[in-house]
Coordinates of C-alpha atoms and ligand atoms in Angstrom, one line a residue:
M1 CA 89.6 -83.7 -29.0
R2 CA 87.6 -85.1 -25.3
V3 CA 87.0 -88.4 -25.8
T4 CA 84.2 -89.6 -23.3
G5 CA 83.4 -92.6 -22.5
T6 CA 81.6 -95.1 -19.8
N7 CA 84.4 -94.9 -17.4
P8 CA 83.2 -95.3 -14.0
A9 CA 83.9 -92.5 -11.1
V10 CA 83.9 -95.1 -8.7
L11 CA 86.1 -98.5 -8.2
R12 CA 86.6 -100.9 -5.8
L13 CA 89.9 -101.5 -4.9
D14 CA 89.8 -104.4 -5.8
R15 CA 88.3 -103.9 -9.5
L16 CA 90.6 -100.8 -9.7
L17 CA 94.2 -103.3 -8.8
A18 CA 93.5 -105.9 -11.2
E19 CA 92.0 -103.7 -14.5
S20 CA 95.3 -101.3 -14.1
T21 CA 97.5 -104.4 -13.9
G22 CA 96.3 -107.6 -15.5
C23 CA 96.1 -109.6 -12.1
S24 CA 93.0 -111.5 -11.5
R25 CA 90.3 -110.2 -8.6
S26 CA 91.4 -112.7 -6.5
Q27 CA 94.9 -112.0 -6.8
A28 CA 94.1 -108.2 -6.1
R29 CA 92.7 -109.7 -2.6
S30 CA 95.9 -111.0 -1.7
L31 CA 97.5 -108.0 -2.3
L32 CA 95.2 -105.5 -0.4
L33 CA 96.1 -108.8 2.9
R34 CA 99.5 -108.9 2.5
S35 CA 99.0 -104.8 2.9
A36 CA 100.7 -104.2 -0.8
V37 CA 98.8 -101.1 -1.0
S38 CA 98.2 -98.0 -0.2
V39 CA 95.7 -94.7 -0.4
E40 CA 96.7 -91.1 0.4
G41 CA 99.5 -93.1 2.1
R42 CA 97.3 -95.1 4.1
T43 CA 97.0 -98.6 4.1
V44 CA 94.1 -100.6 3.0
R45 CA 93.3 -104.1 2.9
D46 CA 89.5 -104.1 2.6
A47 CA 88.9 -105.0 -1.3
G48 CA 85.5 -103.4 -1.2
F49 CA 87.0 -100.2 -0.5
L50 CA 85.9 -97.1 -3.4
V51 CA 87.9 -94.8 -4.5
T52 CA 87.5 -92.2 -7.3
P53 CA 90.0 -91.2 -10.3
H54 CA 91.3 -88.4 -7.9
C55 CA 92.2 -91.2 -4.9
R56 CA 96.4 -91.8 -4.9
V57 CA 96.5 -95.4 -5.1
A58 CA 100.2 -97.1 -4.8
L59 CA 101.3 -100.5 -5.0
E60 CA 104.7 -101.4 -3.3
G61 CA 104.8 -97.5 -3.3
N62 CA 104.3 -97.7 -7.4
A63 CA 101.6 -95.7 -8.2
V64 CA 98.2 -97.0 -9.9
E65 CA 96.9 -95.3 -12.7
W66 CA 92.7 -94.7 -13.2
P67 CA 91.9 -97.8 -16.4
R68 CA 91.0 -95.2 -19.5
E69 CA 88.4 -96.5 -21.7
H70 CA 90.2 -97.7 -24.9
Y71 CA 89.2 -97.8 -28.3
L72 CA 91.0 -100.1 -30.8
M73 CA 91.6 -100.9 -34.3
L74 CA 92.5 -105.0 -35.3
H75 CA 93.5 -106.7 -38.7
K76 CA 91.0 -109.7 -38.0
P77 CA 92.4 -113.0 -39.4
A78 CA 90.4 -115.7 -40.0
G79 CA 90.3 -118.5 -37.8
Y80 CA 89.2 -115.8 -34.5
E81 CA 86.3 -115.6 -32.9
C82 CA 84.7 -112.7 -32.4
S83 CA 83.1 -113.3 -29.1
S84 CA 83.6 -113.3 -25.2
K85 CA 84.4 -116.7 -25.0
S86 CA 84.5 -120.1 -27.4
A87 CA 85.7 -123.2 -27.4
L88 CA 86.6 -124.0 -31.0
H89 CA 88.6 -120.9 -31.8
P90 CA 91.0 -118.5 -30.7
L91 CA 89.2 -115.4 -29.3
V92 CA 90.6 -111.8 -31.1
S93 CA 90.8 -110.2 -28.3
S94 CA 93.6 -112.7 -27.4
L95 CA 95.8 -110.8 -30.0
V96 CA 95.8 -107.8 -27.9
P97 CA 98.3 -108.6 -25.0
A98 CA 97.1 -108.6 -21.2
P99 CA 96.1 -106.9 -19.1
L100 CA 94.2 -104.7 -22.0
G101 CA 93.2 -108.0 -24.0
S102 CA 90.8 -109.1 -21.2
R103 CA 89.1 -106.2 -21.1
L104 CA 87.8 -105.1 -24.7
H105 CA 85.3 -106.8 -25.9
C106 CA 84.3 -106.2 -30.1
A107 CA 81.9 -103.1 -31.2
G108 CA 79.9 -105.6 -34.1
R109 CA 81.5 -109.0 -35.3
L110 CA 82.5 -111.2 -38.1
D111 CA 81.9 -115.2 -38.5
V112 CA 85.5 -116.8 -37.9
D113 CA 86.1 -116.8 -41.9
T114 CA 86.0 -113.2 -42.0
T115 CA 88.9 -111.1 -42.2
G116 CA 89.2 -107.4 -41.7
L117 CA 88.2 -103.9 -39.7
V118 CA 86.7 -105.0 -36.0
L119 CA 86.6 -102.2 -33.5
L120 CA 87.5 -103.4 -30.0
T121 CA 86.8 -101.3 -26.6
T122 CA 86.3 -101.2 -23.5
D123 CA 83.4 -98.8 -23.8
G124 CA 79.7 -100.4 -23.7
Q125 CA 78.2 -97.1 -24.7
F126 CA 80.9 -96.6 -27.9
S127 CA 79.7 -100.5 -29.3
H128 CA 75.8 -99.4 -28.7
A129 CA 76.2 -96.6 -31.0
V130 CA 78.4 -98.1 -33.7
T131 CA 76.1 -101.2 -33.6
S132 CA 72.9 -100.0 -32.9
P133 CA 69.8 -101.1 -36.0
R134 CA 68.8 -97.2 -34.8
R135 CA 72.3 -95.2 -35.8
A136 CA 72.4 -97.5 -39.1
C137 CA 76.3 -97.2 -39.2
P138 CA 77.5 -98.5 -42.7
K139 CA 80.0 -101.4 -43.1
T140 CA 81.9 -101.6 -46.0
Y141 CA 83.0 -105.0 -47.8
L142 CA 84.9 -106.5 -50.5
V143 CA 83.6 -109.8 -51.2
T144 CA 84.9 -112.0 -53.6
V145 CA 81.8 -114.7 -54.8
R146 CA 82.2 -118.0 -56.5
H147 CA 79.7 -117.2 -59.5
P148 CA 80.5 -115.1 -61.9
L149 CA 77.9 -112.0 -60.5
D150 CA 74.7 -110.9 -62.6
P151 CA 74.2 -107.1 -63.4
A152 CA 70.9 -107.4 -61.5
V153 CA 72.0 -108.1 -58.7
P154 CA 73.4 -104.2 -57.7
Q155 CA 69.4 -103.2 -58.5
R156 CA 68.5 -106.4 -55.9
F157 CA 70.4 -104.8 -53.7
A158 CA 69.1 -101.1 -53.7
G159 CA 65.8 -102.4 -53.6
G160 CA 66.0 -104.5 -50.6
L161 CA 65.9 -108.6 -50.1
Q162 CA 63.6 -110.6 -48.3
L163 CA 65.5 -113.1 -45.9
R164 CA 64.4 -116.2 -44.6
D165 CA 63.1 -116.3 -41.7
E166 CA 63.3 -112.4 -41.6
P167 CA 60.3 -110.2 -40.5
R168 CA 61.5 -107.3 -42.7
P169 CA 63.4 -107.0 -46.2
T170 CA 67.1 -106.0 -46.1
L171 CA 67.4 -101.7 -46.0
P172 CA 68.5 -100.7 -49.5
A173 CA 72.4 -101.9 -50.0
R174 CA 75.0 -99.8 -52.7
L175 CA 76.5 -103.0 -54.6
E176 CA 80.0 -102.0 -56.7
L177 CA 81.1 -105.2 -59.2
L178 CA 84.7 -104.9 -59.5
S179 CA 85.2 -107.8 -61.4
P180 CA 83.2 -110.7 -62.4
L181 CA 84.1 -111.8 -59.0
Q182 CA 84.8 -109.5 -56.8
A183 CA 82.3 -106.6 -55.4
R184 CA 82.1 -103.8 -52.9
L185 CA 79.6 -103.7 -50.7
W186 CA 78.0 -100.5 -48.5
L187 CA 75.2 -102.2 -45.9
A188 CA 73.8 -100.1 -42.9
E189 CA 72.7 -103.1 -41.1
G190 CA 73.8 -106.0 -39.2
R191 CA 71.7 -109.0 -39.5
Y192 CA 73.5 -112.9 -38.8
H193 CA 75.4 -113.5 -41.8
Q194 CA 73.5 -110.8 -43.6
V195 CA 76.5 -110.4 -46.6
K196 CA 76.2 -114.1 -47.4
R197 CA 72.3 -114.8 -46.8
M198 CA 71.8 -111.8 -49.7
F199 CA 73.7 -113.2 -52.0
A200 CA 72.6 -116.4 -51.7
A201 CA 69.4 -115.6 -52.3
C202 CA 70.5 -114.0 -55.7
G203 CA 71.6 -118.0 -56.7
N204 CA 75.3 -117.1 -55.1
R205 CA 77.6 -117.7 -52.9
V206 CA 80.9 -116.0 -50.7
E207 CA 84.2 -117.2 -50.8
V208 CA 86.2 -114.5 -49.2
L209 CA 84.8 -111.6 -47.1
H210 CA 86.8 -108.9 -46.2
R211 CA 85.4 -105.7 -43.9
E212 CA 87.2 -103.1 -45.6
A213 CA 85.8 -99.6 -43.3
I214 CA 82.9 -99.4 -40.5
G215 CA 81.4 -95.4 -40.9
A216 CA 84.4 -93.6 -42.0
V217 CA 87.0 -95.4 -40.3
K218 CA 89.5 -97.3 -43.5
L219 CA 91.4 -100.3 -41.7
D220 CA 94.7 -99.1 -41.5
P221 CA 97.1 -100.8 -44.3
S222 CA 99.5 -100.8 -42.0
L223 CA 98.1 -102.9 -39.9
A224 CA 98.8 -107.0 -41.0
A225 CA 96.3 -109.4 -39.9
G226 CA 96.6 -110.1 -36.5
Q227 CA 97.8 -106.7 -35.6
W228 CA 96.3 -103.3 -34.0
R229 CA 96.2 -99.9 -33.3
E230 CA 94.5 -97.1 -30.8
L231 CA 92.0 -95.5 -33.0
T232 CA 92.8 -91.7 -33.0
A233 CA 90.3 -89.4 -31.0
D234 CA 89.0 -88.3 -34.4
E235 CA 88.2 -92.1 -35.7
V236 CA 86.3 -92.2 -32.2
E237 CA 84.1 -89.3 -32.8
S238 CA 83.4 -90.0 -36.2
L239 CA 82.3 -93.4 -35.1
R240 CA 80.1 -92.0 -32.1
D241 CA 78.7 -89.7 -34.5
S242 CA 78.2 -91.2 -37.9
Ligands
URA1 N1 77.9 -110.8 -43.1 C1 78.6 -112.0 -43.3 O1 77.9 -112.7 -44.1 N2 79.7 -112.0 -42.6 C2 80.1 -111.2 -41.7 O2 81.6 -111.6 -41.4 C3 79.8 -110.6 -42.1 C4 78.9 -109.6 -42.3

């Protein structure tokens, strides 16, 4: 199956070197100035020289691969932040070694204390497909609450809840009660702290929140917290279409 992405058709030579080898753009420029880089067998020292995927680029005689798009599932541990910068917490992307880790962004965030499935990608179109409110890609959560669940809550979630400072009620959500303190929730949107706010609106409090699935893609049970793997081509396609 063909996995399409947003890889540019043309790259500056310094960016190609940085993305393929994990060095910084300034390190890439030093390599170029040291005459360590060739294109089609000829030394190129110009950082802005444009190359395409068909160009034969070499660094100290070794072929430099064109950077491809990446699509990962990560089992997010508590205490990690889904953003590109944080002074307070380590970033989820730091769980993926360089050079790949620094190229990734999250396709949909989880709170610092939430665990479970996070998608990391280099492909902006893919993350848009997963997170766009118009696509309403469903997410599944396992929720543990502080107070015994009121049997009326599933109906309230199904009817949509008006959350404070929100212009519209939430979309209908499905809640299955699993035990007095635990439930599974299917949500077709991703507003700020939405799960916690929905339970708070019903007089309860989320104690533990874990994302089990996004669309048809389930968190791989073989991944321990902090581990990741590449998505299969079928998983990528199913998320693009969901
Ligand atoms: N809703 C929340 O409240 N927190 C999350 O991390 C995800 C959904």
